[in-house]
């Protein structure tokens, strides 16, 4: 039962064959309920079924994760804690949906690109305070290529960029075919990301607690 609310967990039996999904539904539901000061619980009886209950307070509590309390300008203000802009460049629809919903709840303006198309144009128009960037894309670019382009622009040399990627990736589109993946130690991936100009490189899946900590490190 304790696995039900863990991200990316699914049944490991014949029932899974008929159910498609990412294993994020209950995790996201509980996180959103807790952000509003509530919770989600479950009771289950073998052979009979399960009952899920969501509890929400009558009035908003103004709760934000403890790691983000410093972002509040006025601790009595019930508004979200920050109004910065975050650009997400990632083709992972399900993962991005979780981050986007969470960040928007916190008060961030979020823009999402599915791939590297028009990257610099969007950066110049949106003027993000932080960029969350996937390592690999299908149009012949890698996240390292995009960072190189970004850092060539004087006005964007100091903007925080975090690469969030799977641990098995093609290092660069110029080194490999787009569909050819290489097992690379994650420490090497991190080193190359930092050398290319990224502030941080984190692996997927990225728990919301780690996203909290990333925001504090790069935006405070």
mmCIF file with all atom_site columns, C-alpha atoms in Angstrom:
data_model
loop_
_atom_site.group_PDB
_atom_site.id
_atom_site.type_symbol
_atom_site.label_atom_id
_atom_site.label_alt_id
_atom_site.label_comp_id
_atom_site.label_asym_id
_atom_site.label_entity_id
_atom_site.label_seq_id
_atom_site.pdbx_PDB_ins_code
_atom_site.Cartn_x
_atom_site.Cartn_y
_atom_site.Cartn_z
_atom_site.occupancy
_atom_site.B_iso_or_equiv
_atom_site.pdbx_formal_charge
_atom_site.auth_seq_id
_atom_site.auth_comp_id
_atom_site.auth_asym_id
_atom_site.auth_atom_id
_atom_site.pdbx_PDB_model_num
ATOM 1   C CA . UNK A 1 1   ? 0.000   0.000  0.000   1.00 0.00 ? 1   UNK A CA 1
ATOM 2   C CA . UNK A 1 2   ? 2.855   2.405  0.754   1.00 0.00 ? 2   UNK A CA 1
ATOM 3   C CA . UNK A 1 3   ? 3.878   2.326  -2.930  1.00 0.00 ? 3   UNK A CA 1
ATOM 4   C CA . UNK A 1 4   ? 0.524   3.685  -4.115  1.00 0.00 ? 4   UNK A CA 1
ATOM 5   C CA . UNK A 1 5   ? 1.518   7.294  -3.552  1.00 0.00 ? 5   UNK A CA 1
ATOM 6   C CA . UNK A 1 6   ? 5.085   6.963  -4.831  1.00 0.00 ? 6   UNK A CA 1
ATOM 7   C CA . UNK A 1 7   ? 5.755   8.551  -8.254  1.00 0.00 ? 7   UNK A CA 1
ATOM 8   C CA . UNK A 1 8   ? 6.280   6.244  -11.245 1.00 0.00 ? 8   UNK A CA 1
ATOM 9   C CA . UNK A 1 9   ? 4.953   3.146  -9.415  1.00 0.00 ? 9   UNK A CA 1
ATOM 10  C CA . UNK A 1 10  ? 2.523   0.756  -11.142 1.00 0.00 ? 10  UNK A CA 1
ATOM 11  C CA . UNK A 1 11  ? 1.122   -2.716 -10.568 1.00 0.00 ? 11  UNK A CA 1
ATOM 12  C CA . UNK A 1 12  ? 3.507   -5.495 -11.522 1.00 0.00 ? 12  UNK A CA 1
ATOM 13  C CA . UNK A 1 13  ? 1.020   -8.179 -12.573 1.00 0.00 ? 13  UNK A CA 1
ATOM 14  C CA . UNK A 1 14  ? -1.476  -9.038 -15.302 1.00 0.00 ? 14  UNK A CA 1
ATOM 15  C CA . UNK A 1 15  ? -3.692  -6.088 -14.410 1.00 0.00 ? 15  UNK A CA 1
ATOM 16  C CA . UNK A 1 16  ? -1.009  -3.727 -15.674 1.00 0.00 ? 16  UNK A CA 1
ATOM 17  C CA . UNK A 1 17  ? -1.436  -5.060 -19.212 1.00 0.00 ? 17  UNK A CA 1
ATOM 18  C CA . UNK A 1 18  ? -4.803  -3.343 -19.532 1.00 0.00 ? 18  UNK A CA 1
ATOM 19  C CA . UNK A 1 19  ? -3.805  -0.049 -17.911 1.00 0.00 ? 19  UNK A CA 1
ATOM 20  C CA . UNK A 1 20  ? -1.619  2.575  -19.548 1.00 0.00 ? 20  UNK A CA 1
ATOM 21  C CA . UNK A 1 21  ? -0.160  5.432  -17.557 1.00 0.00 ? 21  UNK A CA 1
ATOM 22  C CA . UNK A 1 22  ? 2.897   6.810  -15.842 1.00 0.00 ? 22  UNK A CA 1
ATOM 23  C CA . UNK A 1 23  ? 2.164   6.052  -12.197 1.00 0.00 ? 23  UNK A CA 1
ATOM 24  C CA . UNK A 1 24  ? 1.941   9.762  -11.368 1.00 0.00 ? 24  UNK A CA 1
ATOM 25  C CA . UNK A 1 25  ? -1.785  10.227 -10.755 1.00 0.00 ? 25  UNK A CA 1
ATOM 26  C CA . UNK A 1 26  ? -2.007  9.446  -7.045  1.00 0.00 ? 26  UNK A CA 1
ATOM 27  C CA . UNK A 1 27  ? 1.363   11.029 -6.269  1.00 0.00 ? 27  UNK A CA 1
ATOM 28  C CA . UNK A 1 28  ? 0.321   14.279 -7.935  1.00 0.00 ? 28  UNK A CA 1
ATOM 29  C CA . UNK A 1 29  ? -3.114  14.218 -6.288  1.00 0.00 ? 29  UNK A CA 1
ATOM 30  C CA . UNK A 1 30  ? -1.662  13.793 -2.806  1.00 0.00 ? 30  UNK A CA 1
ATOM 31  C CA . UNK A 1 31  ? 0.991   16.465 -3.377  1.00 0.00 ? 31  UNK A CA 1
ATOM 32  C CA . UNK A 1 32  ? -1.606  18.980 -4.552  1.00 0.00 ? 32  UNK A CA 1
ATOM 33  C CA . UNK A 1 33  ? -3.904  18.119 -1.626  1.00 0.00 ? 33  UNK A CA 1
ATOM 34  C CA . UNK A 1 34  ? -1.068  18.610 0.857   1.00 0.00 ? 34  UNK A CA 1
ATOM 35  C CA . UNK A 1 35  ? -0.105  21.908 -0.766  1.00 0.00 ? 35  UNK A CA 1
ATOM 36  C CA . UNK A 1 36  ? -3.640  23.068 0.091   1.00 0.00 ? 36  UNK A CA 1
ATOM 37  C CA . UNK A 1 37  ? -3.295  21.842 3.676   1.00 0.00 ? 37  UNK A CA 1
ATOM 38  C CA . UNK A 1 38  ? -5.160  18.569 3.124   1.00 0.00 ? 38  UNK A CA 1
ATOM 39  C CA . UNK A 1 39  ? -4.294  14.974 2.373   1.00 0.00 ? 39  UNK A CA 1
ATOM 40  C CA . UNK A 1 40  ? -5.355  11.819 0.528   1.00 0.00 ? 40  UNK A CA 1
ATOM 41  C CA . UNK A 1 41  ? -5.849  8.519  2.380   1.00 0.00 ? 41  UNK A CA 1
ATOM 42  C CA . UNK A 1 42  ? -6.768  4.991  1.338   1.00 0.00 ? 42  UNK A CA 1
ATOM 43  C CA . UNK A 1 43  ? -8.420  1.996  2.981   1.00 0.00 ? 43  UNK A CA 1
ATOM 44  C CA . UNK A 1 44  ? -8.541  -1.366 1.256   1.00 0.00 ? 44  UNK A CA 1
ATOM 45  C CA . UNK A 1 45  ? -10.102 -4.779 1.833   1.00 0.00 ? 45  UNK A CA 1
ATOM 46  C CA . UNK A 1 46  ? -8.785  -7.762 -0.103  1.00 0.00 ? 46  UNK A CA 1
ATOM 47  C CA . UNK A 1 47  ? -11.406 -9.062 -2.516  1.00 0.00 ? 47  UNK A CA 1
ATOM 48  C CA . UNK A 1 48  ? -13.756 -6.140 -1.944  1.00 0.00 ? 48  UNK A CA 1
ATOM 49  C CA . UNK A 1 49  ? -12.026 -2.989 -3.131  1.00 0.00 ? 49  UNK A CA 1
ATOM 50  C CA . UNK A 1 50  ? -10.341 0.227  -2.072  1.00 0.00 ? 50  UNK A CA 1
ATOM 51  C CA . UNK A 1 51  ? -11.639 3.597  -0.952  1.00 0.00 ? 51  UNK A CA 1
ATOM 52  C CA . UNK A 1 52  ? -9.683  6.803  -1.485  1.00 0.00 ? 52  UNK A CA 1
ATOM 53  C CA . UNK A 1 53  ? -10.596 9.900  0.518   1.00 0.00 ? 53  UNK A CA 1
ATOM 54  C CA . UNK A 1 54  ? -9.391  13.437 -0.100  1.00 0.00 ? 54  UNK A CA 1
ATOM 55  C CA . UNK A 1 55  ? -9.419  15.949 2.747   1.00 0.00 ? 55  UNK A CA 1
ATOM 56  C CA . UNK A 1 56  ? -9.239  19.695 2.085   1.00 0.00 ? 56  UNK A CA 1
ATOM 57  C CA . UNK A 1 57  ? -9.451  22.536 4.633   1.00 0.00 ? 57  UNK A CA 1
ATOM 58  C CA . UNK A 1 58  ? -12.436 24.862 4.558   1.00 0.00 ? 58  UNK A CA 1
ATOM 59  C CA . UNK A 1 59  ? -10.082 27.812 4.005   1.00 0.00 ? 59  UNK A CA 1
ATOM 60  C CA . UNK A 1 60  ? -6.631  28.021 2.343   1.00 0.00 ? 60  UNK A CA 1
ATOM 61  C CA . UNK A 1 61  ? -3.780  27.592 4.780   1.00 0.00 ? 61  UNK A CA 1
ATOM 62  C CA . UNK A 1 62  ? -1.156  29.517 2.831   1.00 0.00 ? 62  UNK A CA 1
ATOM 63  C CA . UNK A 1 63  ? 1.168   26.524 3.110   1.00 0.00 ? 63  UNK A CA 1
ATOM 64  C CA . UNK A 1 64  ? 4.308   26.307 1.002   1.00 0.00 ? 64  UNK A CA 1
ATOM 65  C CA . UNK A 1 65  ? 7.062   23.689 1.311   1.00 0.00 ? 65  UNK A CA 1
ATOM 66  C CA . UNK A 1 66  ? 9.486   24.501 4.131   1.00 0.00 ? 66  UNK A CA 1
ATOM 67  C CA . UNK A 1 67  ? 12.418  24.756 1.732   1.00 0.00 ? 67  UNK A CA 1
ATOM 68  C CA . UNK A 1 68  ? 10.632  27.582 -0.090  1.00 0.00 ? 68  UNK A CA 1
ATOM 69  C CA . UNK A 1 69  ? 9.574   29.639 2.930   1.00 0.00 ? 69  UNK A CA 1
ATOM 70  C CA . UNK A 1 70  ? 12.443  32.060 2.232   1.00 0.00 ? 70  UNK A CA 1
ATOM 71  C CA . UNK A 1 71  ? 10.804  33.002 -1.061  1.00 0.00 ? 71  UNK A CA 1
ATOM 72  C CA . UNK A 1 72  ? 7.977   34.787 0.746   1.00 0.00 ? 72  UNK A CA 1
ATOM 73  C CA . UNK A 1 73  ? 8.359   38.552 0.787   1.00 0.00 ? 73  UNK A CA 1
ATOM 74  C CA . UNK A 1 74  ? 5.515   38.878 3.261   1.00 0.00 ? 74  UNK A CA 1
ATOM 75  C CA . UNK A 1 75  ? 4.976   35.754 5.418   1.00 0.00 ? 75  UNK A CA 1
ATOM 76  C CA . UNK A 1 76  ? 1.338   36.746 6.085   1.00 0.00 ? 76  UNK A CA 1
ATOM 77  C CA . UNK A 1 77  ? 0.530   37.096 2.393   1.00 0.00 ? 77  UNK A CA 1
ATOM 78  C CA . UNK A 1 78  ? -1.702  34.285 1.076   1.00 0.00 ? 78  UNK A CA 1
ATOM 79  C CA . UNK A 1 79  ? -0.493  34.736 -2.498  1.00 0.00 ? 79  UNK A CA 1
ATOM 80  C CA . UNK A 1 80  ? 1.934   32.197 -4.048  1.00 0.00 ? 80  UNK A CA 1
ATOM 81  C CA . UNK A 1 81  ? 5.530   32.713 -2.907  1.00 0.00 ? 81  UNK A CA 1
ATOM 82  C CA . UNK A 1 82  ? 7.165   33.803 -6.160  1.00 0.00 ? 82  UNK A CA 1
ATOM 83  C CA . UNK A 1 83  ? 6.290   35.419 -9.480  1.00 0.00 ? 83  UNK A CA 1
ATOM 84  C CA . UNK A 1 84  ? 9.340   34.545 -11.548 1.00 0.00 ? 84  UNK A CA 1
ATOM 85  C CA . UNK A 1 85  ? 9.402   32.991 -15.013 1.00 0.00 ? 85  UNK A CA 1
ATOM 86  C CA . UNK A 1 86  ? 10.561  29.439 -15.683 1.00 0.00 ? 86  UNK A CA 1
ATOM 87  C CA . UNK A 1 87  ? 11.128  28.003 -19.160 1.00 0.00 ? 87  UNK A CA 1
ATOM 88  C CA . UNK A 1 88  ? 10.947  24.202 -19.478 1.00 0.00 ? 88  UNK A CA 1
ATOM 89  C CA . UNK A 1 89  ? 12.402  22.629 -22.631 1.00 0.00 ? 89  UNK A CA 1
ATOM 90  C CA . UNK A 1 90  ? 11.501  18.950 -22.524 1.00 0.00 ? 90  UNK A CA 1
ATOM 91  C CA . UNK A 1 91  ? 9.593   16.466 -24.673 1.00 0.00 ? 91  UNK A CA 1
ATOM 92  C CA . UNK A 1 92  ? 8.450   14.321 -21.725 1.00 0.00 ? 92  UNK A CA 1
ATOM 93  C CA . UNK A 1 93  ? 4.756   15.264 -21.574 1.00 0.00 ? 93  UNK A CA 1
ATOM 94  C CA . UNK A 1 94  ? 3.846   13.451 -18.351 1.00 0.00 ? 94  UNK A CA 1
ATOM 95  C CA . UNK A 1 95  ? 6.865   14.571 -16.364 1.00 0.00 ? 95  UNK A CA 1
ATOM 96  C CA . UNK A 1 96  ? 6.559   18.172 -17.530 1.00 0.00 ? 96  UNK A CA 1
ATOM 97  C CA . UNK A 1 97  ? 2.870   18.247 -16.567 1.00 0.00 ? 97  UNK A CA 1
ATOM 98  C CA . UNK A 1 98  ? 3.757   17.486 -12.941 1.00 0.00 ? 98  UNK A CA 1
ATOM 99  C CA . UNK A 1 99  ? 6.468   20.164 -12.801 1.00 0.00 ? 99  UNK A CA 1
ATOM 100 C CA . UNK A 1 100 ? 4.329   22.738 -14.590 1.00 0.00 ? 100 UNK A CA 1
ATOM 101 C CA . UNK A 1 101 ? 1.287   22.251 -12.336 1.00 0.00 ? 101 UNK A CA 1
ATOM 102 C CA . UNK A 1 102 ? 3.460   22.398 -9.238  1.00 0.00 ? 102 UNK A CA 1
ATOM 103 C CA . UNK A 1 103 ? 5.414   25.477 -10.311 1.00 0.00 ? 103 UNK A CA 1
ATOM 104 C CA . UNK A 1 104 ? 2.272   27.328 -11.350 1.00 0.00 ? 104 UNK A CA 1
ATOM 105 C CA . UNK A 1 105 ? 0.712   26.561 -7.991  1.00 0.00 ? 105 UNK A CA 1
ATOM 106 C CA . UNK A 1 106 ? 3.752   28.108 -6.302  1.00 0.00 ? 106 UNK A CA 1
ATOM 107 C CA . UNK A 1 107 ? 3.189   31.243 -8.362  1.00 0.00 ? 107 UNK A CA 1
ATOM 108 C CA . UNK A 1 108 ? 5.685   30.925 -11.194 1.00 0.00 ? 108 UNK A CA 1
ATOM 109 C CA . UNK A 1 109 ? 4.877   31.774 -14.788 1.00 0.00 ? 109 UNK A CA 1
ATOM 110 C CA . UNK A 1 110 ? 5.798   28.670 -16.775 1.00 0.00 ? 110 UNK A CA 1
ATOM 111 C CA . UNK A 1 111 ? 6.388   28.298 -20.501 1.00 0.00 ? 111 UNK A CA 1
ATOM 112 C CA . UNK A 1 112 ? 7.041   24.929 -22.110 1.00 0.00 ? 112 UNK A CA 1
ATOM 113 C CA . UNK A 1 113 ? 8.823   23.998 -25.327 1.00 0.00 ? 113 UNK A CA 1
ATOM 114 C CA . UNK A 1 114 ? 8.599   20.421 -26.612 1.00 0.00 ? 114 UNK A CA 1
ATOM 115 C CA . UNK A 1 115 ? 11.930  20.650 -28.450 1.00 0.00 ? 115 UNK A CA 1
ATOM 116 C CA . UNK A 1 116 ? 14.717  23.017 -29.423 1.00 0.00 ? 116 UNK A CA 1
ATOM 117 C CA . UNK A 1 117 ? 12.792  24.859 -32.146 1.00 0.00 ? 117 UNK A CA 1
ATOM 118 C CA . UNK A 1 118 ? 12.801  28.650 -31.667 1.00 0.00 ? 118 UNK A CA 1
ATOM 119 C CA . UNK A 1 119 ? 14.663  28.253 -28.375 1.00 0.00 ? 119 UNK A CA 1
ATOM 120 C CA . UNK A 1 120 ? 16.557  31.551 -28.453 1.00 0.00 ? 120 UNK A CA 1
ATOM 121 C CA . UNK A 1 121 ? 13.540  33.436 -29.801 1.00 0.00 ? 121 UNK A CA 1
ATOM 122 C CA . UNK A 1 122 ? 11.427  32.173 -26.903 1.00 0.00 ? 122 UNK A CA 1
ATOM 123 C CA . UNK A 1 123 ? 14.147  33.028 -24.384 1.00 0.00 ? 123 UNK A CA 1
ATOM 124 C CA . UNK A 1 124 ? 14.351  36.579 -25.716 1.00 0.00 ? 124 UNK A CA 1
ATOM 125 C CA . UNK A 1 125 ? 10.563  37.011 -25.680 1.00 0.00 ? 125 UNK A CA 1
ATOM 126 C CA . UNK A 1 126 ? 9.782   35.263 -22.373 1.00 0.00 ? 126 UNK A CA 1
ATOM 127 C CA . UNK A 1 127 ? 12.885  36.456 -20.446 1.00 0.00 ? 127 UNK A CA 1
ATOM 128 C CA . UNK A 1 128 ? 13.003  33.500 -18.007 1.00 0.00 ? 128 UNK A CA 1
ATOM 129 C CA . UNK A 1 129 ? 14.584  33.630 -14.564 1.00 0.00 ? 129 UNK A CA 1
ATOM 130 C CA . UNK A 1 130 ? 15.421  29.909 -14.808 1.00 0.00 ? 130 UNK A CA 1
ATOM 131 C CA . UNK A 1 131 ? 15.607  27.324 -17.594 1.00 0.00 ? 131 UNK A CA 1
ATOM 132 C CA . UNK A 1 132 ? 14.965  23.612 -17.015 1.00 0.00 ? 132 UNK A CA 1
ATOM 133 C CA . UNK A 1 133 ? 16.436  21.780 -19.971 1.00 0.00 ? 133 UNK A CA 1
ATOM 134 C CA . UNK A 1 134 ? 16.310  18.198 -21.228 1.00 0.00 ? 134 UNK A CA 1
ATOM 135 C CA . UNK A 1 135 ? 19.553  16.694 -22.536 1.00 0.00 ? 135 UNK A CA 1
ATOM 136 C CA . UNK A 1 136 ? 18.269  15.149 -25.781 1.00 0.00 ? 136 UNK A CA 1
ATOM 137 C CA . UNK A 1 137 ? 16.011  16.262 -28.630 1.00 0.00 ? 137 UNK A CA 1
ATOM 138 C CA . UNK A 1 138 ? 14.915  14.708 -31.902 1.00 0.00 ? 138 UNK A CA 1
ATOM 139 C CA . UNK A 1 139 ? 15.851  17.570 -34.212 1.00 0.00 ? 139 UNK A CA 1
ATOM 140 C CA . UNK A 1 140 ? 19.603  17.144 -34.203 1.00 0.00 ? 140 UNK A CA 1
ATOM 141 C CA . UNK A 1 141 ? 20.429  19.117 -31.061 1.00 0.00 ? 141 UNK A CA 1
ATOM 142 C CA . UNK A 1 142 ? 21.328  18.250 -27.515 1.00 0.00 ? 142 UNK A CA 1
ATOM 143 C CA . UNK A 1 143 ? 20.834  20.267 -24.362 1.00 0.00 ? 143 UNK A CA 1
ATOM 144 C CA . UNK A 1 144 ? 24.558  21.009 -24.460 1.00 0.00 ? 144 UNK A CA 1
ATOM 145 C CA . UNK A 1 145 ? 24.149  22.567 -27.904 1.00 0.00 ? 145 UNK A CA 1
ATOM 146 C CA . UNK A 1 146 ? 21.351  24.812 -26.626 1.00 0.00 ? 146 UNK A CA 1
ATOM 147 C CA . UNK A 1 147 ? 23.418  25.923 -23.643 1.00 0.00 ? 147 UNK A CA 1
ATOM 148 C CA . UNK A 1 148 ? 26.309  26.766 -25.973 1.00 0.00 ? 148 UNK A CA 1
ATOM 149 C CA . UNK A 1 149 ? 23.975  28.903 -28.092 1.00 0.00 ? 149 UNK A CA 1
ATOM 150 C CA . UNK A 1 150 ? 22.561  30.554 -24.981 1.00 0.00 ? 150 UNK A CA 1
ATOM 151 C CA . UNK A 1 151 ? 25.936  31.384 -23.447 1.00 0.00 ? 151 UNK A CA 1
ATOM 152 C CA . UNK A 1 152 ? 27.073  33.015 -26.697 1.00 0.00 ? 152 UNK A CA 1
ATOM 153 C CA . UNK A 1 153 ? 24.495  35.737 -26.054 1.00 0.00 ? 153 UNK A CA 1
ATOM 154 C CA . UNK A 1 154 ? 26.002  38.260 -23.569 1.00 0.00 ? 154 UNK A CA 1
ATOM 155 C CA . UNK A 1 155 ? 22.646  39.002 -21.943 1.00 0.00 ? 155 UNK A CA 1
ATOM 156 C CA . UNK A 1 156 ? 22.052  35.299 -21.168 1.00 0.00 ? 156 UNK A CA 1
ATOM 157 C CA . UNK A 1 157 ? 25.459  34.239 -19.877 1.00 0.00 ? 157 UNK A CA 1
ATOM 158 C CA . UNK A 1 158 ? 24.375  34.348 -16.241 1.00 0.00 ? 158 UNK A CA 1
ATOM 159 C CA . UNK A 1 159 ? 20.825  32.988 -16.456 1.00 0.00 ? 159 UNK A CA 1
ATOM 160 C CA . UNK A 1 160 ? 20.537  29.812 -14.317 1.00 0.00 ? 160 UNK A CA 1
ATOM 161 C CA . UNK A 1 161 ? 20.167  26.619 -16.358 1.00 0.00 ? 161 UNK A CA 1
ATOM 162 C CA . UNK A 1 162 ? 19.525  23.159 -14.935 1.00 0.00 ? 162 UNK A CA 1
ATOM 163 C CA . UNK A 1 163 ? 19.698  20.077 -17.129 1.00 0.00 ? 163 UNK A CA 1
ATOM 164 C CA . UNK A 1 164 ? 17.303  17.366 -15.960 1.00 0.00 ? 164 UNK A CA 1
ATOM 165 C CA . UNK A 1 165 ? 17.783  14.154 -17.867 1.00 0.00 ? 165 UNK A CA 1
ATOM 166 C CA . UNK A 1 166 ? 17.687  10.386 -17.884 1.00 0.00 ? 166 UNK A CA 1
ATOM 167 C CA . UNK A 1 167 ? 20.935  8.679  -16.916 1.00 0.00 ? 167 UNK A CA 1
ATOM 168 C CA . UNK A 1 168 ? 21.269  7.026  -20.341 1.00 0.00 ? 168 UNK A CA 1
ATOM 169 C CA . UNK A 1 169 ? 21.586  9.668  -23.045 1.00 0.00 ? 169 UNK A CA 1
ATOM 170 C CA . UNK A 1 170 ? 23.416  10.529 -26.253 1.00 0.00 ? 170 UNK A CA 1
ATOM 171 C CA . UNK A 1 171 ? 26.092  13.030 -25.244 1.00 0.00 ? 171 UNK A CA 1
ATOM 172 C CA . UNK A 1 172 ? 25.855  15.179 -28.378 1.00 0.00 ? 172 UNK A CA 1
ATOM 173 C CA . UNK A 1 173 ? 24.001  15.060 -31.654 1.00 0.00 ? 173 UNK A CA 1
ATOM 174 C CA . UNK A 1 174 ? 27.271  15.907 -33.404 1.00 0.00 ? 174 UNK A CA 1
ATOM 175 C CA . UNK A 1 175 ? 28.933  12.797 -31.942 1.00 0.00 ? 175 UNK A CA 1
ATOM 176 C CA . UNK A 1 176 ? 26.177  10.255 -32.553 1.00 0.00 ? 176 UNK A CA 1
ATOM 177 C CA . UNK A 1 177 ? 23.098  9.599  -34.631 1.00 0.00 ? 177 UNK A CA 1
ATOM 178 C CA . UNK A 1 178 ? 19.917  10.888 -33.000 1.00 0.00 ? 178 UNK A CA 1
ATOM 179 C CA . UNK A 1 179 ? 18.547  7.413  -32.313 1.00 0.00 ? 179 UNK A CA 1
ATOM 180 C CA . UNK A 1 180 ? 21.797  5.880  -31.047 1.00 0.00 ? 180 UNK A CA 1
ATOM 181 C CA . UNK A 1 181 ? 22.011  5.960  -27.256 1.00 0.00 ? 181 UNK A CA 1
ATOM 182 C CA . UNK A 1 182 ? 25.134  5.451  -25.174 1.00 0.00 ? 182 UNK A CA 1
ATOM 183 C CA . UNK A 1 183 ? 25.504  4.226  -21.622 1.00 0.00 ? 183 UNK A CA 1
ATOM 184 C CA . UNK A 1 184 ? 27.430  7.028  -19.982 1.00 0.00 ? 184 UNK A CA 1
ATOM 185 C CA . UNK A 1 185 ? 28.206  7.306  -16.250 1.00 0.00 ? 185 UNK A CA 1
ATOM 186 C CA . UNK A 1 186 ? 26.014  10.024 -14.794 1.00 0.00 ? 186 UNK A CA 1
ATOM 187 C CA . UNK A 1 187 ? 29.026  11.690 -13.175 1.00 0.00 ? 187 UNK A CA 1
ATOM 188 C CA . UNK A 1 188 ? 30.470  12.177 -16.665 1.00 0.00 ? 188 UNK A CA 1
ATOM 189 C CA . UNK A 1 189 ? 27.167  13.609 -17.886 1.00 0.00 ? 189 UNK A CA 1
ATOM 190 C CA . UNK A 1 190 ? 27.185  16.069 -14.977 1.00 0.00 ? 190 UNK A CA 1
ATOM 191 C CA . UNK A 1 191 ? 30.764  17.114 -15.725 1.00 0.00 ? 191 UNK A CA 1
ATOM 192 C CA . UNK A 1 192 ? 30.003  17.753 -19.381 1.00 0.00 ? 192 UNK A CA 1
ATOM 193 C CA . UNK A 1 193 ? 26.873  19.723 -18.526 1.00 0.00 ? 193 UNK A CA 1
ATOM 194 C CA . UNK A 1 194 ? 28.746  22.000 -16.122 1.00 0.00 ? 194 UNK A CA 1
ATOM 195 C CA . UNK A 1 195 ? 31.605  22.402 -18.600 1.00 0.00 ? 195 UNK A CA 1
ATOM 196 C CA . UNK A 1 196 ? 29.071  23.432 -21.259 1.00 0.00 ? 196 UNK A CA 1
ATOM 197 C CA . UNK A 1 197 ? 27.672  26.149 -19.007 1.00 0.00 ? 197 UNK A CA 1
ATOM 198 C CA . UNK A 1 198 ? 24.878  24.488 -17.013 1.00 0.00 ? 198 UNK A CA 1
ATOM 199 C CA . UNK A 1 199 ? 24.555  25.399 -13.349 1.00 0.00 ? 199 UNK A CA 1
ATOM 200 C CA . UNK A 1 200 ? 23.368  21.925 -12.385 1.00 0.00 ? 200 UNK A CA 1
ATOM 201 C CA . UNK A 1 201 ? 22.577  18.518 -13.881 1.00 0.00 ? 201 UNK A CA 1
ATOM 202 C CA . UNK A 1 202 ? 19.992  16.282 -12.191 1.00 0.00 ? 202 UNK A CA 1
ATOM 203 C CA . UNK A 1 203 ? 18.599  12.874 -13.105 1.00 0.00 ? 203 UNK A CA 1
ATOM 204 C CA . UNK A 1 204 ? 15.025  11.827 -13.813 1.00 0.00 ? 204 UNK A CA 1
ATOM 205 C CA . UNK A 1 205 ? 12.647  11.120 -12.237 1.00 0.00 ? 205 UNK A CA 1
ATOM 206 C CA . UNK A 1 206 ? 12.967  14.346 -10.242 1.00 0.00 ? 206 UNK A CA 1
ATOM 207 C CA . UNK A 1 207 ? 10.921  14.312 -7.008  1.00 0.00 ? 207 UNK A CA 1
ATOM 208 C CA . UNK A 1 208 ? 9.132   17.535 -6.126  1.00 0.00 ? 208 UNK A CA 1
ATOM 209 C CA . UNK A 1 209 ? 11.279  17.815 -2.990  1.00 0.00 ? 209 UNK A CA 1
ATOM 210 C CA . UNK A 1 210 ? 14.395  17.973 -5.176  1.00 0.00 ? 210 UNK A CA 1
ATOM 211 C CA . UNK A 1 211 ? 12.692  20.515 -7.426  1.00 0.00 ? 211 UNK A CA 1
ATOM 212 C CA . UNK A 1 212 ? 12.028  22.625 -4.302  1.00 0.00 ? 212 UNK A CA 1
ATOM 213 C CA . UNK A 1 213 ? 15.703  22.481 -3.373  1.00 0.00 ? 213 UNK A CA 1
ATOM 214 C CA . UNK A 1 214 ? 16.757  23.342 -6.924  1.00 0.00 ? 214 UNK A CA 1
ATOM 215 C CA . UNK A 1 215 ? 14.582  26.466 -6.894  1.00 0.00 ? 215 UNK A CA 1
ATOM 216 C CA . UNK A 1 216 ? 16.132  27.598 -3.639  1.00 0.00 ? 216 UNK A CA 1
ATOM 217 C CA . UNK A 1 217 ? 19.692  26.992 -4.875  1.00 0.00 ? 217 UNK A CA 1
ATOM 218 C CA . UNK A 1 218 ? 19.268  28.773 -8.203  1.00 0.00 ? 218 UNK A CA 1
ATOM 219 C CA . UNK A 1 219 ? 16.769  31.534 -7.447  1.00 0.00 ? 219 UNK A CA 1
ATOM 220 C CA . UNK A 1 220 ? 17.742  32.802 -3.988  1.00 0.00 ? 220 UNK A CA 1
#
